Coordinates of C-alpha atoms and ligand atoms in Angstrom, one line a residue:
X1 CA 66.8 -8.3 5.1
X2 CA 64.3 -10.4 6.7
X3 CA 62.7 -14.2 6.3
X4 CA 59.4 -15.0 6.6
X5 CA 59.0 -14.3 9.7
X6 CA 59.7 -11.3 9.8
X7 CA 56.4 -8.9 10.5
X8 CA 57.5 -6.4 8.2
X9 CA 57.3 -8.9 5.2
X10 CA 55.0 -10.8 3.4
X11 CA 52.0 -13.1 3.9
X12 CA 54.0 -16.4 4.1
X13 CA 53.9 -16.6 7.7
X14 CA 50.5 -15.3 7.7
X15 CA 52.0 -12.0 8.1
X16 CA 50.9 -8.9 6.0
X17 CA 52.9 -5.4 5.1
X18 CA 53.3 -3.0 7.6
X19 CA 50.9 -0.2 7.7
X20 CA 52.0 3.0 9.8
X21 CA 50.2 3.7 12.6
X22 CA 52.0 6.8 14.3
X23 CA 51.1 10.0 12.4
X24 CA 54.8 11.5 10.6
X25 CA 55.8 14.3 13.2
X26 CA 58.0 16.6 13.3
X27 CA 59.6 17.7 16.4
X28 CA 62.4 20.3 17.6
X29 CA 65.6 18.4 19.2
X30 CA 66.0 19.1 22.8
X31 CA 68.8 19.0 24.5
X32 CA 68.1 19.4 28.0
X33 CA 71.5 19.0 29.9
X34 CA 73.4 22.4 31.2
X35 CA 76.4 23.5 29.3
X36 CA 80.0 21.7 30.1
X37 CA 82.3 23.9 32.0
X38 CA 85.0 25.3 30.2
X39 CA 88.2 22.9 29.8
X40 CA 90.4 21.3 27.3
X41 CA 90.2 18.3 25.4
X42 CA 93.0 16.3 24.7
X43 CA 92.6 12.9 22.2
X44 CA 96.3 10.0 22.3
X45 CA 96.1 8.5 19.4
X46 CA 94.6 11.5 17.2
X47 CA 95.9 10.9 13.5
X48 CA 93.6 6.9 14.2
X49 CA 90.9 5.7 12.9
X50 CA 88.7 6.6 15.6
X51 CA 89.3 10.0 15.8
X52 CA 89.0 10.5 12.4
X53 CA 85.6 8.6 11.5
X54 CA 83.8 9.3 14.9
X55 CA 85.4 11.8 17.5
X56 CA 86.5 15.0 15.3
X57 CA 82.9 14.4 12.9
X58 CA 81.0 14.3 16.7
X59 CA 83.0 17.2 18.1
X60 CA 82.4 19.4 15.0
X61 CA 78.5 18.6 15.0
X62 CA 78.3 19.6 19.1
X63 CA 80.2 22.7 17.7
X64 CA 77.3 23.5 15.1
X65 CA 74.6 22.6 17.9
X66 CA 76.5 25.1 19.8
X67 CA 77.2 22.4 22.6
X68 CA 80.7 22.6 23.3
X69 CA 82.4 24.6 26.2
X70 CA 83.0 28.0 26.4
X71 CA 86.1 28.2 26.4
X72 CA 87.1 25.2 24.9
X73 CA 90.1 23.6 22.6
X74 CA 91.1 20.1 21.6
X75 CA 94.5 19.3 21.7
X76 CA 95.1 16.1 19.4
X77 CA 98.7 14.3 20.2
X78 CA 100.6 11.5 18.8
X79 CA 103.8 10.5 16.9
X80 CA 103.0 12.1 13.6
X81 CA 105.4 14.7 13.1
X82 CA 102.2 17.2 12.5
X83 CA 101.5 21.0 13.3
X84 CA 98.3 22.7 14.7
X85 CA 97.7 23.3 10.4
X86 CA 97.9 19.5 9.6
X87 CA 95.8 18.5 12.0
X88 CA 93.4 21.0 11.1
X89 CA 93.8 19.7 7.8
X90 CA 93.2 16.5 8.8
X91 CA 89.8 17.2 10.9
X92 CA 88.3 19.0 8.0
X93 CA 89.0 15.8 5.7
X94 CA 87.3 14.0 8.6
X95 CA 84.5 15.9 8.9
X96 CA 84.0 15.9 5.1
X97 CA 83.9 12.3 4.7
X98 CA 82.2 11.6 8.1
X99 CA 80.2 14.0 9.8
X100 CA 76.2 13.4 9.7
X101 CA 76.1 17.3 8.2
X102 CA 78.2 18.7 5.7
X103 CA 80.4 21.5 6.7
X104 CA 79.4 25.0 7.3
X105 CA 82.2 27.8 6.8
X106 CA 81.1 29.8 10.0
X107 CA 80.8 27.1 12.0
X108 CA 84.0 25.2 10.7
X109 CA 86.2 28.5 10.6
X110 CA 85.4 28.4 14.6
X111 CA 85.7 25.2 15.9
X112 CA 89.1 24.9 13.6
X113 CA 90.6 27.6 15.4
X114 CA 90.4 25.5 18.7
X115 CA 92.1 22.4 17.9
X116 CA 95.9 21.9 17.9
X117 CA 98.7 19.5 17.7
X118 CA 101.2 18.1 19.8
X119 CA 104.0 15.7 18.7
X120 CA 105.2 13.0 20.7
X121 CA 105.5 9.1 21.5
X122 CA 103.7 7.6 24.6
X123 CA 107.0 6.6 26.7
X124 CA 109.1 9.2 27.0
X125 CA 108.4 11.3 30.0
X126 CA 109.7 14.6 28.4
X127 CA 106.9 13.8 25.8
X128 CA 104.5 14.3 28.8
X129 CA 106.2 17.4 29.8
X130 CA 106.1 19.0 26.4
X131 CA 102.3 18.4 26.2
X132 CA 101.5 19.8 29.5
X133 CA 103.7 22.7 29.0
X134 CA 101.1 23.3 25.6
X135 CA 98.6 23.0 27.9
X136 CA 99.7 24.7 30.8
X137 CA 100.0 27.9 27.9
X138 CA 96.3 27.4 26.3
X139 CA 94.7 27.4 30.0
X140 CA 96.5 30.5 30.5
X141 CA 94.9 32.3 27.5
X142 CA 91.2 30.5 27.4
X143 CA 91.0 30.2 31.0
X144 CA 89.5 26.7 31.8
X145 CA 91.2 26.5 35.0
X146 CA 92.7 23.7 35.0
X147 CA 90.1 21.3 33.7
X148 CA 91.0 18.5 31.0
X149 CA 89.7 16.2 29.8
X150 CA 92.2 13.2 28.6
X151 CA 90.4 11.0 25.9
X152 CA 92.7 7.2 25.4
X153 CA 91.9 7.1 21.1
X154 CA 95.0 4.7 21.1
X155 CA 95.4 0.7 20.8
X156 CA 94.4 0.3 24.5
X157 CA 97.7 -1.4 25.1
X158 CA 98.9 2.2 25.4
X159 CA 95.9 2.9 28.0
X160 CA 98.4 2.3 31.4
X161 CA 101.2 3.9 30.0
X162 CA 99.2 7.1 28.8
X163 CA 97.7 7.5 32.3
X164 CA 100.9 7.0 34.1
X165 CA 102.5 9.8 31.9
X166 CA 99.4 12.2 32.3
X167 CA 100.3 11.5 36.3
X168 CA 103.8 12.0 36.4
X169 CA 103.3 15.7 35.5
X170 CA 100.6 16.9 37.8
X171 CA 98.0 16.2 39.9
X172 CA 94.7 15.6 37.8
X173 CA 92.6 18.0 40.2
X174 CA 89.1 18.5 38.2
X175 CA 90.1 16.8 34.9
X176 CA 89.2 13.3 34.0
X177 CA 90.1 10.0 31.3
X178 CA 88.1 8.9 28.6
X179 CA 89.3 5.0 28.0
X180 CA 88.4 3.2 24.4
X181 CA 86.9 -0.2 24.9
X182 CA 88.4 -3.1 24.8
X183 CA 88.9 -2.4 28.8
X184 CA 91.2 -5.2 29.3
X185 CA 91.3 -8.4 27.1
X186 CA 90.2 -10.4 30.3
X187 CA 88.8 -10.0 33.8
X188 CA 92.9 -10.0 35.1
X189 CA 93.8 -7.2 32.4
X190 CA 91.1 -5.8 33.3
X191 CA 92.1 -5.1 36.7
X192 CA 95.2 -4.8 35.8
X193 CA 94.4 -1.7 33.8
X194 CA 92.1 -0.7 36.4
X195 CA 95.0 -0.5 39.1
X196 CA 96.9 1.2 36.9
X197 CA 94.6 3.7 36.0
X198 CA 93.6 4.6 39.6
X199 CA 97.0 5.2 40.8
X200 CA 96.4 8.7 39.2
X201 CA 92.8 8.9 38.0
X202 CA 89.6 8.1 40.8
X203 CA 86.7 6.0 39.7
X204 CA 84.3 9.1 39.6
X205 CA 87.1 10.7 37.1
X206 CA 87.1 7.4 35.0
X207 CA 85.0 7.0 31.7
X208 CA 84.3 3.7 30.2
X209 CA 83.3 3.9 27.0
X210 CA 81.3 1.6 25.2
X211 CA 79.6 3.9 22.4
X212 CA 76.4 1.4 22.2
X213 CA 75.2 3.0 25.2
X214 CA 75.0 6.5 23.1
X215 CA 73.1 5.2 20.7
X216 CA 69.6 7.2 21.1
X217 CA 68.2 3.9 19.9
X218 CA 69.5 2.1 22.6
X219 CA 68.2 4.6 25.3
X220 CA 64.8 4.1 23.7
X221 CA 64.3 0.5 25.1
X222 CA 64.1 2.0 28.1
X223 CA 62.0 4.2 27.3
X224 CA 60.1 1.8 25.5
X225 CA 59.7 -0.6 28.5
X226 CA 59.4 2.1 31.4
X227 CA 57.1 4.7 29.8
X228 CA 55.1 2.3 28.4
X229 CA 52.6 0.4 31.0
X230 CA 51.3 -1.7 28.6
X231 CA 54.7 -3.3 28.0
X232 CA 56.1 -2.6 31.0
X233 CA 53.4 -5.4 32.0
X234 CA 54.5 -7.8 29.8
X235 CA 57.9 -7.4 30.3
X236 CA 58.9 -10.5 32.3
X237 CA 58.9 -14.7 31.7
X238 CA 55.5 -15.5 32.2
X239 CA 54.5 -13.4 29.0
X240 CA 58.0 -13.9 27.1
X241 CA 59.1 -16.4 25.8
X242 CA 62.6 -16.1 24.6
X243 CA 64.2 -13.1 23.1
X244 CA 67.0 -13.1 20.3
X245 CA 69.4 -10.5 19.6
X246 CA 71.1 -9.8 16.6
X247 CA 74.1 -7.7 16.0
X248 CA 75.1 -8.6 12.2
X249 CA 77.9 -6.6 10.3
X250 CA 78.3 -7.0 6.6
X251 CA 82.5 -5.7 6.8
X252 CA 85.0 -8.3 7.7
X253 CA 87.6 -6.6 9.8
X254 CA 89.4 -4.0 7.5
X255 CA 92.5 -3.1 8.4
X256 CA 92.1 -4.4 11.8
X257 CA 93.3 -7.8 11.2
X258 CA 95.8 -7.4 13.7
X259 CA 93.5 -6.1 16.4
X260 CA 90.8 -8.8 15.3
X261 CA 93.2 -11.7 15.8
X262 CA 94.0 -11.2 19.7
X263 CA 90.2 -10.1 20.7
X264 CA 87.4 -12.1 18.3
X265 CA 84.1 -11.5 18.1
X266 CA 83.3 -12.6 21.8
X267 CA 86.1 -10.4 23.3
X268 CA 84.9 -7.5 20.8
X269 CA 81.2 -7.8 20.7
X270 CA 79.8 -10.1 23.2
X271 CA 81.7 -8.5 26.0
X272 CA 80.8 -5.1 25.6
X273 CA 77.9 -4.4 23.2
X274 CA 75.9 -7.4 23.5
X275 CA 75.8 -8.0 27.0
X276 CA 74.7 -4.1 27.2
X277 CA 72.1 -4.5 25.0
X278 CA 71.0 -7.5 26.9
X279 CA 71.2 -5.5 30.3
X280 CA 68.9 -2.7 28.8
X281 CA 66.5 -5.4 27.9
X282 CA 66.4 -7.2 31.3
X283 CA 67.2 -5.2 33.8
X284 CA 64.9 -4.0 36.8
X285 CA 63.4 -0.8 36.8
X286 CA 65.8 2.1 38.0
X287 CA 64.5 4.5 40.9
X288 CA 66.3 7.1 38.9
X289 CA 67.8 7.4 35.4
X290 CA 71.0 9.3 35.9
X291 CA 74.1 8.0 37.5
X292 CA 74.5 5.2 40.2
X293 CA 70.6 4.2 40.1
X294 CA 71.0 3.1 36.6
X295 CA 74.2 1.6 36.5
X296 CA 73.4 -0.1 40.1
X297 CA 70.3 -1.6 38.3
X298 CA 72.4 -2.7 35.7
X299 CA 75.0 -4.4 37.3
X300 CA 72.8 -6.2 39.4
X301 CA 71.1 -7.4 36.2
X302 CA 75.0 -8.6 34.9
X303 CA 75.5 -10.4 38.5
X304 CA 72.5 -12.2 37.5
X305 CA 73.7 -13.3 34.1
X306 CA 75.0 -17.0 34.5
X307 CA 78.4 -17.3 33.0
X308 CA 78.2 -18.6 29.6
X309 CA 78.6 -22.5 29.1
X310 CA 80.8 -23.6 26.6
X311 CA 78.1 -25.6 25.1
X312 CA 75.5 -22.6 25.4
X313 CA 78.4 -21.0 22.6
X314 CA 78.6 -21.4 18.8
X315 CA 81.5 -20.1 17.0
X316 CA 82.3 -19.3 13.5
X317 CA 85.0 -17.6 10.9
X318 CA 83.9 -16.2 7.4
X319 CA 84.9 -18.0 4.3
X320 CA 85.3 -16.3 0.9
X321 CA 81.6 -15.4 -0.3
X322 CA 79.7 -12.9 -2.0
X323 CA 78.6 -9.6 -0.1
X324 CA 76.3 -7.0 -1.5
X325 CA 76.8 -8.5 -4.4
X326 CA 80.5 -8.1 -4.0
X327 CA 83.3 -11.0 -3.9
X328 CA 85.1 -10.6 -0.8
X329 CA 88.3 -13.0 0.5
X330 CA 87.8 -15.4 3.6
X331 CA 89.1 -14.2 7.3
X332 CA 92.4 -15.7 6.8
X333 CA 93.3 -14.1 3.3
X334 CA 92.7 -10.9 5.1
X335 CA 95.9 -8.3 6.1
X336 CA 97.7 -9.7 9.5
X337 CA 95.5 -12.5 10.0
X338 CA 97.2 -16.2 10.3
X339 CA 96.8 -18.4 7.6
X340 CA 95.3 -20.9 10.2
X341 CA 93.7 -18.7 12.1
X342 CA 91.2 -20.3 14.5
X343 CA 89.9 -16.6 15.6
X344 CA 86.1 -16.4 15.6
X345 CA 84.1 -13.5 13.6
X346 CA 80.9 -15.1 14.7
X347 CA 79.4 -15.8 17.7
X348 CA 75.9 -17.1 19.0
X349 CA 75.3 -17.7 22.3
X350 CA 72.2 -19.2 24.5
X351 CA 72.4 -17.0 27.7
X352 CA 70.4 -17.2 30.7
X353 CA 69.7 -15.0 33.4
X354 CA 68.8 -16.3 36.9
X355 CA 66.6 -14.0 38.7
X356 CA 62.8 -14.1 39.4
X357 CA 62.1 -12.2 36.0
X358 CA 63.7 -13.5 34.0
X359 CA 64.4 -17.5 35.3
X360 CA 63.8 -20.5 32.1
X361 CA 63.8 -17.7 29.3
X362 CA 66.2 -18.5 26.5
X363 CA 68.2 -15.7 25.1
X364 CA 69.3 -16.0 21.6
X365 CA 72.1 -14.1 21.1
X366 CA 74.6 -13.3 18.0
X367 CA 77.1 -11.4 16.3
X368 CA 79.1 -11.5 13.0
X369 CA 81.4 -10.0 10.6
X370 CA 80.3 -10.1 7.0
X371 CA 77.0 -11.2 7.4
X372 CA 74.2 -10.9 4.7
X373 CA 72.2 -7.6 5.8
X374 CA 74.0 -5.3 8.1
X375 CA 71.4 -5.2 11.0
X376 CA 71.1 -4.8 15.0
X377 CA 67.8 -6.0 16.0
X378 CA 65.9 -7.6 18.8
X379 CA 62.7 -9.9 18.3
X380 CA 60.6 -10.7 21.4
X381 CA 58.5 -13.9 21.4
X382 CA 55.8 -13.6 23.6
X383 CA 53.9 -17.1 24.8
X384 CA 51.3 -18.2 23.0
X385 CA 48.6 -19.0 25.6
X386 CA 47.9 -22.3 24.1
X387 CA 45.1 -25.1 24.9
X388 CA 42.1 -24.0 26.4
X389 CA 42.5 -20.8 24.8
X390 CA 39.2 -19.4 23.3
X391 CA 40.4 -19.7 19.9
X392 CA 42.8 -22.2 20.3
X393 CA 41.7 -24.3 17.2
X394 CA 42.0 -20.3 14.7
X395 CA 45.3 -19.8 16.1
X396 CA 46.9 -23.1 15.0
X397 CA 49.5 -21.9 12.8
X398 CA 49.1 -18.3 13.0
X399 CA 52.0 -16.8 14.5
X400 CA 51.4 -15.2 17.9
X401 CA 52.7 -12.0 19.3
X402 CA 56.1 -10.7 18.8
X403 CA 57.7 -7.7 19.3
X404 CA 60.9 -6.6 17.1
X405 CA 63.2 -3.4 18.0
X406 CA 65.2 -2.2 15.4
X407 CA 68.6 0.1 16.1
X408 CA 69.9 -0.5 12.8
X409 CA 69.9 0.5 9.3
X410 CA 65.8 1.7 10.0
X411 CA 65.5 2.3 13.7
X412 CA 62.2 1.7 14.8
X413 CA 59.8 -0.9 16.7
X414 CA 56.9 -2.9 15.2
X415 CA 54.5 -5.2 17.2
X416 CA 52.8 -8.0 15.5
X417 CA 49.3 -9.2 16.6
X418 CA 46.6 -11.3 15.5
X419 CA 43.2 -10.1 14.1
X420 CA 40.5 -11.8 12.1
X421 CA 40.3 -12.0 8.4
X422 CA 37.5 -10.3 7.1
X423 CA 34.6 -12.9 6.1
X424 CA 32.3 -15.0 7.3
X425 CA 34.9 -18.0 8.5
X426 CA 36.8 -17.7 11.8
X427 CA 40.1 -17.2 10.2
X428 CA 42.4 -14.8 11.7
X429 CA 46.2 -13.5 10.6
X430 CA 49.2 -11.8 12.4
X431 CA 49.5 -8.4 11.1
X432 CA 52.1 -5.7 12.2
X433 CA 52.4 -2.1 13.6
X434 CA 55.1 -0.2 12.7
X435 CA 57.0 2.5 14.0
X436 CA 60.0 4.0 12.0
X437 CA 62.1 7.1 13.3
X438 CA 63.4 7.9 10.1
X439 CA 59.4 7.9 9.4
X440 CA 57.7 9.8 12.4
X441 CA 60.7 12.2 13.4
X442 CA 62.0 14.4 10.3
X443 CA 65.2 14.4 12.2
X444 CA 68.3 12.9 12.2
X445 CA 69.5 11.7 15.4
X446 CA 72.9 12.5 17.2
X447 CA 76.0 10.2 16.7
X448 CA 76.4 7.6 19.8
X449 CA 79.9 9.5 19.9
X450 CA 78.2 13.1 20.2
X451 CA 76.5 12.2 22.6
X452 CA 78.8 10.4 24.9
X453 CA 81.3 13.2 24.2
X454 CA 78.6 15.7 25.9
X455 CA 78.5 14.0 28.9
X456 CA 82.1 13.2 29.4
X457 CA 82.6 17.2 29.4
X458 CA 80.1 17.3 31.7
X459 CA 81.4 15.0 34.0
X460 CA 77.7 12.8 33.9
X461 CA 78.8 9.2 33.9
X462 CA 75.6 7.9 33.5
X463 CA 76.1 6.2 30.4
X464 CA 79.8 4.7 30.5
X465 CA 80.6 1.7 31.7
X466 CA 81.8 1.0 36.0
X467 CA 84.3 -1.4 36.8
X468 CA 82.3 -3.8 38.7
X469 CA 80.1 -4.1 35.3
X470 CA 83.5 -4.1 33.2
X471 CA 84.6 -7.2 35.4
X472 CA 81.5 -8.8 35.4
X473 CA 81.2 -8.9 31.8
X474 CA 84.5 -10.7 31.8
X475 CA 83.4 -13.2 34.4
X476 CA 79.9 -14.0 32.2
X477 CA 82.4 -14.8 28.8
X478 CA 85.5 -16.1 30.3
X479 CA 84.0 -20.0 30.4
X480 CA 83.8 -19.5 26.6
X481 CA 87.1 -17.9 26.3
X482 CA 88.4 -20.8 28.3
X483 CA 86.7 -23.5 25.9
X484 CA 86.1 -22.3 23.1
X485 CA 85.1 -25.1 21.2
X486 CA 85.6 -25.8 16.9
X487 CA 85.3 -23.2 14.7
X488 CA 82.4 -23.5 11.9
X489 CA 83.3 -21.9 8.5
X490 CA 80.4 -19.9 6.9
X491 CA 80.2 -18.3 3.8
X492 CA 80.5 -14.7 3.5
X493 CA 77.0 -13.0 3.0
X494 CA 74.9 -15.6 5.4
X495 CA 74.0 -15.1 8.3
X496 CA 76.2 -17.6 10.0
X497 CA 77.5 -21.4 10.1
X498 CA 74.1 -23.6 10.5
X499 CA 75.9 -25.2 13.1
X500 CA 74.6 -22.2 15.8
X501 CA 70.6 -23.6 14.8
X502 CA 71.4 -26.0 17.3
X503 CA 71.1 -23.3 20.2
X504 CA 67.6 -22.7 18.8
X505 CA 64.8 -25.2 19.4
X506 CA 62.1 -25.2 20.3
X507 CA 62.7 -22.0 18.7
X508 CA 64.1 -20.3 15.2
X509 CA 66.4 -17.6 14.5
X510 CA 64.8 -14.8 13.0
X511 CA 66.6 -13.9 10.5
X512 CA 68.6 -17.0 8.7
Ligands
NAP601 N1 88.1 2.5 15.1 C1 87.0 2.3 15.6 O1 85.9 2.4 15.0 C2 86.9 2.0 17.1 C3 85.6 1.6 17.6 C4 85.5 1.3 18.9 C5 86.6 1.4 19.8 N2 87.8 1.7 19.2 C6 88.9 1.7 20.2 O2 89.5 3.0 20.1 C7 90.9 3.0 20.2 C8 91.5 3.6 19.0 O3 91.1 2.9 17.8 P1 91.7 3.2 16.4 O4 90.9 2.3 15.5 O5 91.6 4.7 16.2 O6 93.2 2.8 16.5 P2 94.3 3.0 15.5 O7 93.9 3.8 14.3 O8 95.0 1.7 15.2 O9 95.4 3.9 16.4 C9 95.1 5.2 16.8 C10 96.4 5.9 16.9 O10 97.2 5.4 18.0 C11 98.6 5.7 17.7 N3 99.4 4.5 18.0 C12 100.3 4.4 18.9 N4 100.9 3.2 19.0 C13 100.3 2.5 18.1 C14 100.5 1.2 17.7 N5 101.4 0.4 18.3 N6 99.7 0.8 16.7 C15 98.8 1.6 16.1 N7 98.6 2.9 16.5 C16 99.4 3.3 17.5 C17 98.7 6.1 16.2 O11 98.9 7.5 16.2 P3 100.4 8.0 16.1 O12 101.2 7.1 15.3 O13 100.3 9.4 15.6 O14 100.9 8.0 17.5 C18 97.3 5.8 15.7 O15 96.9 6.7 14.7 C19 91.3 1.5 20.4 O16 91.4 1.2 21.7 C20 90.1 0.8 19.8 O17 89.9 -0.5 20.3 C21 87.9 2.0 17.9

């Protein structure tokens, strides 16, 4: 990864290696929220993908951490003809090939014993009836009154129809629905859903879920800007002066050709993931971090986002190319994808936000499939203050400040700054701090999913997504959607068509 700008890199910028300024450390993980009450969990759609590479590995870690409910069981349903033993089967294959620690026989033996199977299809009421019935009998003998917790791990297509069925059986008293993004596949499905969901589900009882915003690296800009007066300072236009974010991916879209095809990378990154990460950056200080204070600030920072314009957008699909070294086939040689597929797996966008803060500052935003590093990254450009300065003739050429925040592969932040060459002559270079997790904290950090599945038991909404932010997100894209302009081919294993460096000047991307 990287370019020569990068300040992690070489001298060819003027920029030397990194040198590690925060001492390693090693500290115990906290978790500081109370116990969820006891209550069942029950995961539609639990033979998928989803359940098997993220929920069942994050539920079985909270199980280790000693996290879950007491009492507590998850109740996986679906049409696979499958018994309690199968899925059992199935979760401990999961967990094998997924989970962040490999399986411990106590701790396995235990959480195994909790989770069970129900077969059925998603609209036939007596389907409904049979799963309540299962339920109705494993709340008599664990005793979690009542409480469940419903998780949509389905296409969301099924999303309406799953609620409606969960509805026709009882009323939902304490229990509440966890629904998968995409939440709608525009502002009108989106409502759409919304209504539907509500007839038997209230908002409080609702959980949005984008998993970005359980990503502890994520949660750390905050921290980052708001714990932080020195950058809390500088965090506005008149010290930045454009930001760029980067979400790249090096897989094309797997078996989810069909899926890919009728959402693209604006519906399924730019949407949801990049316009969070862009709301974390921007937003106004919170009066409080849990619940309605955050997501209040952060919606008003989405009101202020001005709906992408169609030429502010650059779109592209992957050609054959070489990845990682590996050959792989173009986007439309791939499973159910149309031969002439005009779907985009690449997005950049120039986006704007109109509010005091943030007003004339350019942000660079982009996302891919099969890209040449696999990287999530944010680079802030601060202003450089230019003539008049005291060493405005030593600076000519030397890069000026810039922040980078990594979430992945190697979270961690670095802050380039300029110091004077050792010597007798004026010279000065841009040299760079860095701070790596994986370096300070001998830790590994929770899964976004673990942590998100913590607070839906709990009931803390905190970090899943409202409507009115859902919505908005739709209004901010659906220009582009509207118009979305030619397609530019790239090769696999770039990082995009070159057509997108028009969104760019004065300015570079970072990584090309
Ligand atoms: N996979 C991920 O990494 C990921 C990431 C973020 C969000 N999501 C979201 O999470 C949800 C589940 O994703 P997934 O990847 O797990 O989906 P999936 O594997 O395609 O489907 C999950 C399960 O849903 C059931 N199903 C019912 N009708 C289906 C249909 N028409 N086509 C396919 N499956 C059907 C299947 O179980 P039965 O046949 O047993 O009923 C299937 O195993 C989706 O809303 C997705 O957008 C997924």
């Amino acid at each position: 990864m990287g370019d020569s700008t990068d300040p992690g890199k070489g001298p060819a910028c003027g920029v030397r290696p990194a040198e590690i300024i925060c001492p390693p450390a090693r500290y115990p993980r906290g978790v500081s929220k109370a116990p969820p009450p006891p209550q069942l969990l029950v995961i539609f759609g639990a033979s998928g993908d989803l359940a098997r590479r993220k929920l069942l590995p994050a539920l079985y870690n909270l199980a280790h951490d000693g996290l879950l409910p007491t009492p507590f069981a998850v109740v996986g349903y679906g049409r696979k003809a499958w018994d309690d033993a199968n899925f059992r089967i199935h979760a401990r294959r999961a967990v094998e090939e997924f989970s962040r620690r490999r399986i411990d026989e106590v701790h396995w033996q235990r959480f195994a014993e909790g989770l069970f199977y129900v077969t059925g299809d998603y609209n036939t009421g007596v389907c409904y009836e049979t799963l309540d019935r299962r339920l109705g009998q494993l709340e008599s003998t664990l005793h979690t009154l009542g409480r469940r917790l419903y998780y949509c791990a389905t296409p969301s297509k099924l999303f309406a129809l799953i609620v409606e069925g969960i509805g026709a059986q009882r009323a939902t008293g304490p229990s509440r629905v966890v629904l998968e993004k995409p939440i709608g596949h525009d502002l009108a499905s989106a409502r759409s859903l919304d209504r539907a969901v509500r007839r038997t589900f209230s908002e409080p009882q609702i959980f949005r879920i984008d998993h970005y915003l359980g990503k502890d690296t994520l949660q750390n800009i905050l921290v980052f800007r708001f714990a932080n007066p020195l950058i809390e300072r500088i965090w506005s236009g008149e010290a930045i002066e454009h930001m760029q974010v980067t979400v790249a991916e090096t897989l094309g879209v797997e078996h989810r050709g069909g899926y890919y095809e009728t959402a693209g990378a604006m519906r399924d990154m730019v949407q949801s993931h990049l316009l969070q990460v862009l709301a974390y950056l921007t937003m106004e200080r919170p009066a409080r971090l849990g619940g309605a204070p955050l997501r209040d600030a952060k919606a008003a920072l989405l009101d202020a986002v001005r709906p992408f314009d169609p030429t502010d957008v650059v779109r592209g699909q992957y050609q054959w190319g070489v990845v990682e070294g590996h050959e792989v086939p173009g986007y439309r040689e791939e499973e159910d994808v149309a031969s002439d597929s005009s779907t985009e797996t690449y997005v950049a966008v120039r986006a704007w936000v109109d509010n005091d803060r943030w007003r004339g500052v350019p942000f660079l935003m982009r996302t891919g499939k099969r890209m040449a590093h696999r990287v999530t990254e944010v680079v802030v450009e601060l202003r450089d203050p230019g003539a008049g300065h005291l060493f405005a003739e030593a600076v000519a050429g030397v890069p000026c400040n810039r922040i980078m925040i990594q979430l992945q592969p190697d979270p961690g932040i670095s802050i380039a700054f300029r110091v004077k060459e050792p010597g007798l002559g004026p010279d000065m270079q841009t040299v760079p701090m860095r701070f790596s997790y994986g370096t300070a904290f001998a830790v590994e950090p929770p899964e976004a999913y673990e942590h998100l599945l913590l607070d839906a038991l709990a009931g803390d909404e905190t970090l899943f997504l409202r409507e009115d932010v859902v919505e908005r997100a739709w209004e901010i894209v659906a220009p582009a959607i509207r118009e979305p302009g030619a397609i530019h081919p790239y090769p696999a294993g770039t990082w995009g068509p070159s057509a997108a460096d028009q969104l760019t000047p004065p300015h570079k991307w970072h990584l090309r």
